[in-house]
Amino acid sequence: VLIELELKLKPVLGKNIPKQQVDLNLFEEKLLNILDSEALQNDKIAAEAELSTSDCLVHLLSLEFKGMIKQLPGKMFALL
């Protein structure tokens, strides 16, 4: 089908696509620094950030919406 339509599609994989600049608050920056080394469970992230678990989850969700982190099974979070 693509050959018949003569579409010239270029592969996107493997190219360095710059991410948009995202405004982060102090808590989000702190959480990103904590997640810099490895994926961690939300309780450990909250303890290291000295935040309550609920506050930590709010900021983790915000980072997830911004495309900075992803949630893994078992309430683990990792950088993208």
mmCIF file of N, CA and C in Angstrom:
data_model
loop_
_atom_site.group_PDB
_atom_site.id
_atom_site.type_symbol
_atom_site.label_atom_id
_atom_site.label_comp_id
_atom_site.label_asym_id
_atom_site.label_seq_id
_atom_site.Cartn_x
_atom_site.Cartn_y
_atom_site.Cartn_z
ATOM 1 N N VAL A 1 0.839 -1.186 0.000
ATOM 2 C CA VAL A 1 0.000 0.000 0.000
ATOM 3 C C VAL A 1 0.883 1.248 0.000
ATOM 4 N N LEU A 2 1.904 1.265 0.852
ATOM 5 C CA LEU A 2 2.781 2.429 0.917
ATOM 6 C C LEU A 2 3.527 2.649 -0.388
ATOM 7 N N ILE A 3 3.913 1.563 -1.029
ATOM 8 C CA ILE A 3 4.621 1.698 -2.303
ATOM 9 C C ILE A 3 3.699 2.286 -3.355
ATOM 10 N N GLU A 4 2.457 1.830 -3.397
ATOM 11 C CA GLU A 4 1.503 2.356 -4.370
ATOM 12 C C GLU A 4 1.226 3.833 -4.141
ATOM 13 N N LEU A 5 1.177 4.259 -2.906
ATOM 14 C CA LEU A 5 0.921 5.667 -2.603
ATOM 15 C C LEU A 5 2.191 6.511 -2.694
ATOM 16 N N GLU A 6 3.330 5.845 -2.857
ATOM 17 C CA GLU A 6 4.628 6.502 -2.965
ATOM 18 C C GLU A 6 4.902 7.443 -1.793
ATOM 19 N N LEU A 7 4.549 6.977 -0.618
ATOM 20 C CA LEU A 7 4.825 7.771 0.575
ATOM 21 C C LEU A 7 6.292 7.621 0.943
ATOM 22 N N LYS A 8 6.911 8.708 1.208
ATOM 23 C CA LYS A 8 8.321 8.692 1.588
ATOM 24 C C LYS A 8 8.401 8.928 3.097
ATOM 25 N N LEU A 9 8.323 7.838 3.827
ATOM 26 C CA LEU A 9 8.366 7.920 5.280
ATOM 27 C C LEU A 9 9.795 7.714 5.753
ATOM 28 N N LYS A 10 10.217 8.549 6.655
ATOM 29 C CA LYS A 10 11.551 8.431 7.222
ATOM 30 C C LYS A 10 11.430 7.797 8.602
ATOM 31 N N PRO A 11 12.309 6.860 8.915
ATOM 32 C CA PRO A 11 12.246 6.254 10.251
ATOM 33 C C PRO A 11 12.600 7.265 11.326
ATOM 34 N N VAL A 12 11.883 7.189 12.431
ATOM 35 C CA VAL A 12 12.095 8.113 13.538
ATOM 36 C C VAL A 12 12.961 7.470 14.614
ATOM 37 N N LEU A 13 12.953 6.152 14.695
ATOM 38 C CA LEU A 13 13.695 5.464 15.744
ATOM 39 C C LEU A 13 15.184 5.743 15.625
ATOM 40 N N GLY A 14 15.812 5.910 16.758
ATOM 41 C CA GLY A 14 17.247 6.116 16.769
ATOM 42 C C GLY A 14 17.675 7.557 16.619
ATOM 43 N N LYS A 15 16.755 8.445 16.347
ATOM 44 C CA LYS A 15 17.105 9.853 16.217
ATOM 45 C C LYS A 15 16.969 10.524 17.565
ATOM 46 N N ASN A 16 17.831 11.471 17.799
ATOM 47 C CA ASN A 16 17.755 12.240 19.040
ATOM 48 C C ASN A 16 16.748 13.354 18.869
ATOM 49 N N ILE A 17 15.572 13.140 19.403
ATOM 50 C CA ILE A 17 14.520 14.149 19.339
ATOM 51 C C ILE A 17 14.581 14.942 20.635
ATOM 52 N N PRO A 18 14.860 16.239 20.553
ATOM 53 C CA PRO A 18 14.970 17.017 21.788
ATOM 54 C C PRO A 18 13.638 17.101 22.520
ATOM 55 N N LYS A 19 13.709 16.922 23.849
ATOM 56 C CA LYS A 19 12.500 17.048 24.659
ATOM 57 C C LYS A 19 12.225 18.515 24.923
ATOM 58 N N GLN A 20 10.959 18.820 25.071
ATOM 59 C CA GLN A 20 10.582 20.195 25.368
ATOM 60 C C GLN A 20 11.048 20.566 26.769
ATOM 61 N N GLN A 21 11.370 21.826 26.922
ATOM 62 C CA GLN A 21 11.756 22.326 28.242
ATOM 63 C C GLN A 21 10.521 22.322 29.135
ATOM 64 N N VAL A 22 10.627 21.714 30.298
ATOM 65 C CA VAL A 22 9.495 21.570 31.203
ATOM 66 C C VAL A 22 9.803 22.333 32.489
ATOM 67 N N ASP A 23 8.831 23.106 32.946
ATOM 68 C CA ASP A 23 8.982 23.814 34.217
ATOM 69 C C ASP A 23 8.703 22.851 35.365
ATOM 70 N N LEU A 24 9.648 22.764 36.286
ATOM 71 C CA LEU A 24 9.512 21.879 37.437
ATOM 72 C C LEU A 24 9.549 22.695 38.719
ATOM 73 N N ASN A 25 8.768 22.251 39.703
ATOM 74 C CA ASN A 25 8.867 22.900 41.011
ATOM 75 C C ASN A 25 9.998 22.237 41.808
ATOM 76 N N LEU A 26 10.283 22.766 42.977
ATOM 77 C CA LEU A 26 11.404 22.263 43.779
ATOM 78 C C LEU A 26 11.244 20.795 44.167
ATOM 79 N N PHE A 27 10.011 20.401 44.486
ATOM 80 C CA PHE A 27 9.767 19.014 44.879
ATOM 81 C C PHE A 27 10.003 18.066 43.707
ATOM 82 N N GLU A 28 9.544 18.463 42.519
ATOM 83 C CA GLU A 28 9.732 17.617 41.337
ATOM 84 C C GLU A 28 11.215 17.470 41.007
ATOM 85 N N GLU A 29 11.975 18.553 41.118
ATOM 86 C CA GLU A 29 13.418 18.480 40.881
ATOM 87 C C GLU A 29 14.080 17.539 41.884
ATOM 88 N N LYS A 30 13.653 17.632 43.130
ATOM 89 C CA LYS A 30 14.202 16.773 44.179
ATOM 90 C C LYS A 30 13.915 15.304 43.874
ATOM 91 N N LEU A 31 12.685 15.009 43.448
ATOM 92 C CA LEU A 31 12.322 13.626 43.127
ATOM 93 C C LEU A 31 13.102 13.113 41.925
ATOM 94 N N LEU A 32 13.315 13.957 40.922
ATOM 95 C CA LEU A 32 14.101 13.539 39.760
ATOM 96 C C LEU A 32 15.538 13.224 40.153
ATOM 97 N N ASN A 33 16.099 14.015 41.054
ATOM 98 C CA ASN A 33 17.461 13.745 41.521
ATOM 99 C C ASN A 33 17.534 12.425 42.277
ATOM 100 N N ILE A 34 16.504 12.112 43.036
ATOM 101 C CA ILE A 34 16.468 10.847 43.772
ATOM 102 C C ILE A 34 16.353 9.672 42.805
ATOM 103 N N LEU A 35 15.559 9.824 41.756
ATOM 104 C CA LEU A 35 15.357 8.749 40.780
ATOM 105 C C LEU A 35 16.493 8.645 39.773
ATOM 106 N N ASP A 36 17.473 9.518 39.855
ATOM 107 C CA ASP A 36 18.549 9.566 38.876
ATOM 108 C C ASP A 36 19.313 8.251 38.775
ATOM 109 N N SER A 37 19.489 7.561 39.886
ATOM 110 C CA SER A 37 20.340 6.376 39.883
ATOM 111 C C SER A 37 19.614 5.088 39.504
ATOM 112 N N GLU A 38 18.381 4.926 39.961
ATOM 113 C CA GLU A 38 17.673 3.667 39.718
ATOM 114 C C GLU A 38 16.177 3.835 39.969
ATOM 115 N N ALA A 39 15.415 2.833 39.569
ATOM 116 C CA ALA A 39 13.981 2.821 39.856
ATOM 117 C C ALA A 39 13.785 2.507 41.335
ATOM 118 N N LEU A 40 12.874 3.245 41.956
ATOM 119 C CA LEU A 40 12.619 3.066 43.385
ATOM 120 C C LEU A 40 11.127 2.978 43.658
ATOM 121 N N GLN A 41 10.790 2.373 44.799
ATOM 122 C CA GLN A 41 9.403 2.295 45.235
ATOM 123 C C GLN A 41 9.004 3.628 45.860
ATOM 124 N N ASN A 42 7.724 3.966 45.754
ATOM 125 C CA ASN A 42 7.266 5.286 46.200
ATOM 126 C C ASN A 42 7.559 5.558 47.674
ATOM 127 N N ASP A 43 7.523 4.546 48.533
ATOM 128 C CA ASP A 43 7.820 4.754 49.958
ATOM 129 C C ASP A 43 9.273 5.178 50.174
ATOM 130 N N LYS A 44 10.191 4.567 49.429
ATOM 131 C CA LYS A 44 11.608 4.928 49.554
ATOM 132 C C LYS A 44 11.860 6.327 49.006
ATOM 133 N N ILE A 45 11.181 6.667 47.920
ATOM 134 C CA ILE A 45 11.323 8.008 47.345
ATOM 135 C C ILE A 45 10.837 9.048 48.347
ATOM 136 N N ALA A 46 9.678 8.792 48.949
ATOM 137 C CA ALA A 46 9.109 9.728 49.924
ATOM 138 C C ALA A 46 10.033 9.897 51.127
ATOM 139 N N ALA A 47 10.611 8.809 51.597
ATOM 140 C CA ALA A 47 11.512 8.886 52.753
ATOM 141 C C ALA A 47 12.759 9.704 52.425
ATOM 142 N N GLU A 48 13.343 9.466 51.252
ATOM 143 C CA GLU A 48 14.541 10.216 50.860
ATOM 144 C C GLU A 48 14.238 11.693 50.630
ATOM 145 N N ALA A 49 13.043 11.985 50.116
ATOM 146 C CA ALA A 49 12.662 13.372 49.845
ATOM 147 C C ALA A 49 12.106 14.069 51.079
ATOM 148 N N GLU A 50 11.920 13.315 52.151
ATOM 149 C CA GLU A 50 11.341 13.838 53.388
ATOM 150 C C GLU A 50 9.956 14.434 53.140
ATOM 151 N N LEU A 51 9.143 13.673 52.397
ATOM 152 C CA LEU A 51 7.757 14.040 52.097
ATOM 153 C C LEU A 51 6.845 12.936 52.599
ATOM 154 N N SER A 52 5.586 13.283 52.827
ATOM 155 C CA SER A 52 4.612 12.231 53.126
ATOM 156 C C SER A 52 4.390 11.426 51.846
ATOM 157 N N THR A 53 3.940 10.197 52.010
ATOM 158 C CA THR A 53 3.716 9.344 50.845
ATOM 159 C C THR A 53 2.692 9.961 49.902
ATOM 160 N N SER A 54 1.632 10.545 50.450
ATOM 161 C CA SER A 54 0.597 11.137 49.594
ATOM 162 C C SER A 54 1.131 12.344 48.826
ATOM 163 N N ASP A 55 1.914 13.211 49.483
ATOM 164 C CA ASP A 55 2.504 14.356 48.781
ATOM 165 C C ASP A 55 3.473 13.894 47.698
ATOM 166 N N CYS A 56 4.239 12.876 48.020
ATOM 167 C CA CYS A 56 5.189 12.333 47.058
ATOM 168 C C CYS A 56 4.466 11.804 45.824
ATOM 169 N N LEU A 57 3.369 11.077 46.035
ATOM 170 C CA LEU A 57 2.612 10.528 44.911
ATOM 171 C C LEU A 57 2.011 11.625 44.035
ATOM 172 N N VAL A 58 1.615 12.735 44.639
ATOM 173 C CA VAL A 58 1.085 13.865 43.864
ATOM 174 C C VAL A 58 2.153 14.379 42.907
ATOM 175 N N HIS A 59 3.371 14.564 43.414
ATOM 176 C CA HIS A 59 4.449 15.096 42.580
ATOM 177 C C HIS A 59 4.941 14.058 41.565
ATOM 178 N N LEU A 60 4.919 12.790 41.939
ATOM 179 C CA LEU A 60 5.288 11.742 40.986
ATOM 180 C C LEU A 60 4.287 11.680 39.836
ATOM 181 N N LEU A 61 3.008 11.823 40.143
ATOM 182 C CA LEU A 61 1.988 11.829 39.101
ATOM 183 C C LEU A 61 2.178 13.023 38.169
ATOM 184 N N SER A 62 2.502 14.161 38.734
ATOM 185 C CA SER A 62 2.756 15.352 37.930
ATOM 186 C C SER A 62 3.940 15.121 36.985
ATOM 187 N N LEU A 63 5.000 14.502 37.486
ATOM 188 C CA LEU A 63 6.155 14.194 36.644
ATOM 189 C C LEU A 63 5.804 13.178 35.563
ATOM 190 N N GLU A 64 4.914 12.258 35.897
ATOM 191 C CA GLU A 64 4.471 11.271 34.912
ATOM 192 C C GLU A 64 3.671 11.948 33.801
ATOM 193 N N PHE A 65 2.798 12.890 34.164
ATOM 194 C CA PHE A 65 2.035 13.644 33.165
ATOM 195 C C PHE A 65 2.951 14.477 32.276
ATOM 196 N N LYS A 66 4.044 14.952 32.828
ATOM 197 C CA LYS A 66 4.994 15.773 32.068
ATOM 198 C C LYS A 66 5.930 14.926 31.208
ATOM 199 N N GLY A 67 5.808 13.600 31.311
ATOM 200 C CA GLY A 67 6.621 12.709 30.492
ATOM 201 C C GLY A 67 8.049 12.540 30.974
ATOM 202 N N MET A 68 8.291 12.779 32.246
ATOM 203 C CA MET A 68 9.645 12.693 32.788
ATOM 204 C C MET A 68 9.945 11.329 33.422
ATOM 205 N N ILE A 69 8.915 10.684 33.964
ATOM 206 C CA ILE A 69 9.088 9.395 34.628
ATOM 207 C C ILE A 69 7.971 8.458 34.188
ATOM 208 N N LYS A 70 8.127 7.190 34.547
ATOM 209 C CA LYS A 70 7.044 6.227 34.312
ATOM 210 C C LYS A 70 6.881 5.370 35.552
ATOM 211 N N GLN A 71 5.652 4.906 35.747
ATOM 212 C CA GLN A 71 5.372 4.023 36.874
ATOM 213 C C GLN A 71 5.507 2.585 36.413
ATOM 214 N N LEU A 72 6.178 1.794 37.211
ATOM 215 C CA LEU A 72 6.377 0.381 36.937
ATOM 216 C C LEU A 72 5.518 -0.434 37.901
ATOM 217 N N PRO A 73 5.359 -1.721 37.661
ATOM 218 C CA PRO A 73 4.594 -2.548 38.598
ATOM 219 C C PRO A 73 5.178 -2.490 40.005
ATOM 220 N N GLY A 74 4.306 -2.547 41.000
ATOM 221 C CA GLY A 74 4.734 -2.526 42.394
ATOM 222 C C GLY A 74 4.987 -1.133 42.928
ATOM 223 N N LYS A 75 4.330 -0.137 42.336
ATOM 224 C CA LYS A 75 4.506 1.268 42.751
ATOM 225 C C LYS A 75 5.970 1.710 42.663
ATOM 226 N N MET A 76 6.667 1.182 41.651
ATOM 227 C CA MET A 76 8.045 1.587 41.377
ATOM 228 C C MET A 76 8.003 2.692 40.332
ATOM 229 N N PHE A 77 8.943 3.617 40.420
ATOM 230 C CA PHE A 77 9.026 4.721 39.472
ATOM 231 C C PHE A 77 10.440 4.804 38.922
ATOM 232 N N ALA A 78 10.541 5.149 37.626
ATOM 233 C CA ALA A 78 11.842 5.253 36.970
ATOM 234 C C ALA A 78 11.827 6.413 35.991
ATOM 235 N N LEU A 79 13.001 6.947 35.728
ATOM 236 C CA LEU A 79 13.138 8.010 34.733
ATOM 237 C C LEU A 79 12.912 7.444 33.341
ATOM 238 N N LEU A 80 12.434 8.282 32.452
ATOM 239 C CA LEU A 80 12.299 7.882 31.047
ATOM 240 C C LEU A 80 13.551 8.231 30.285
#
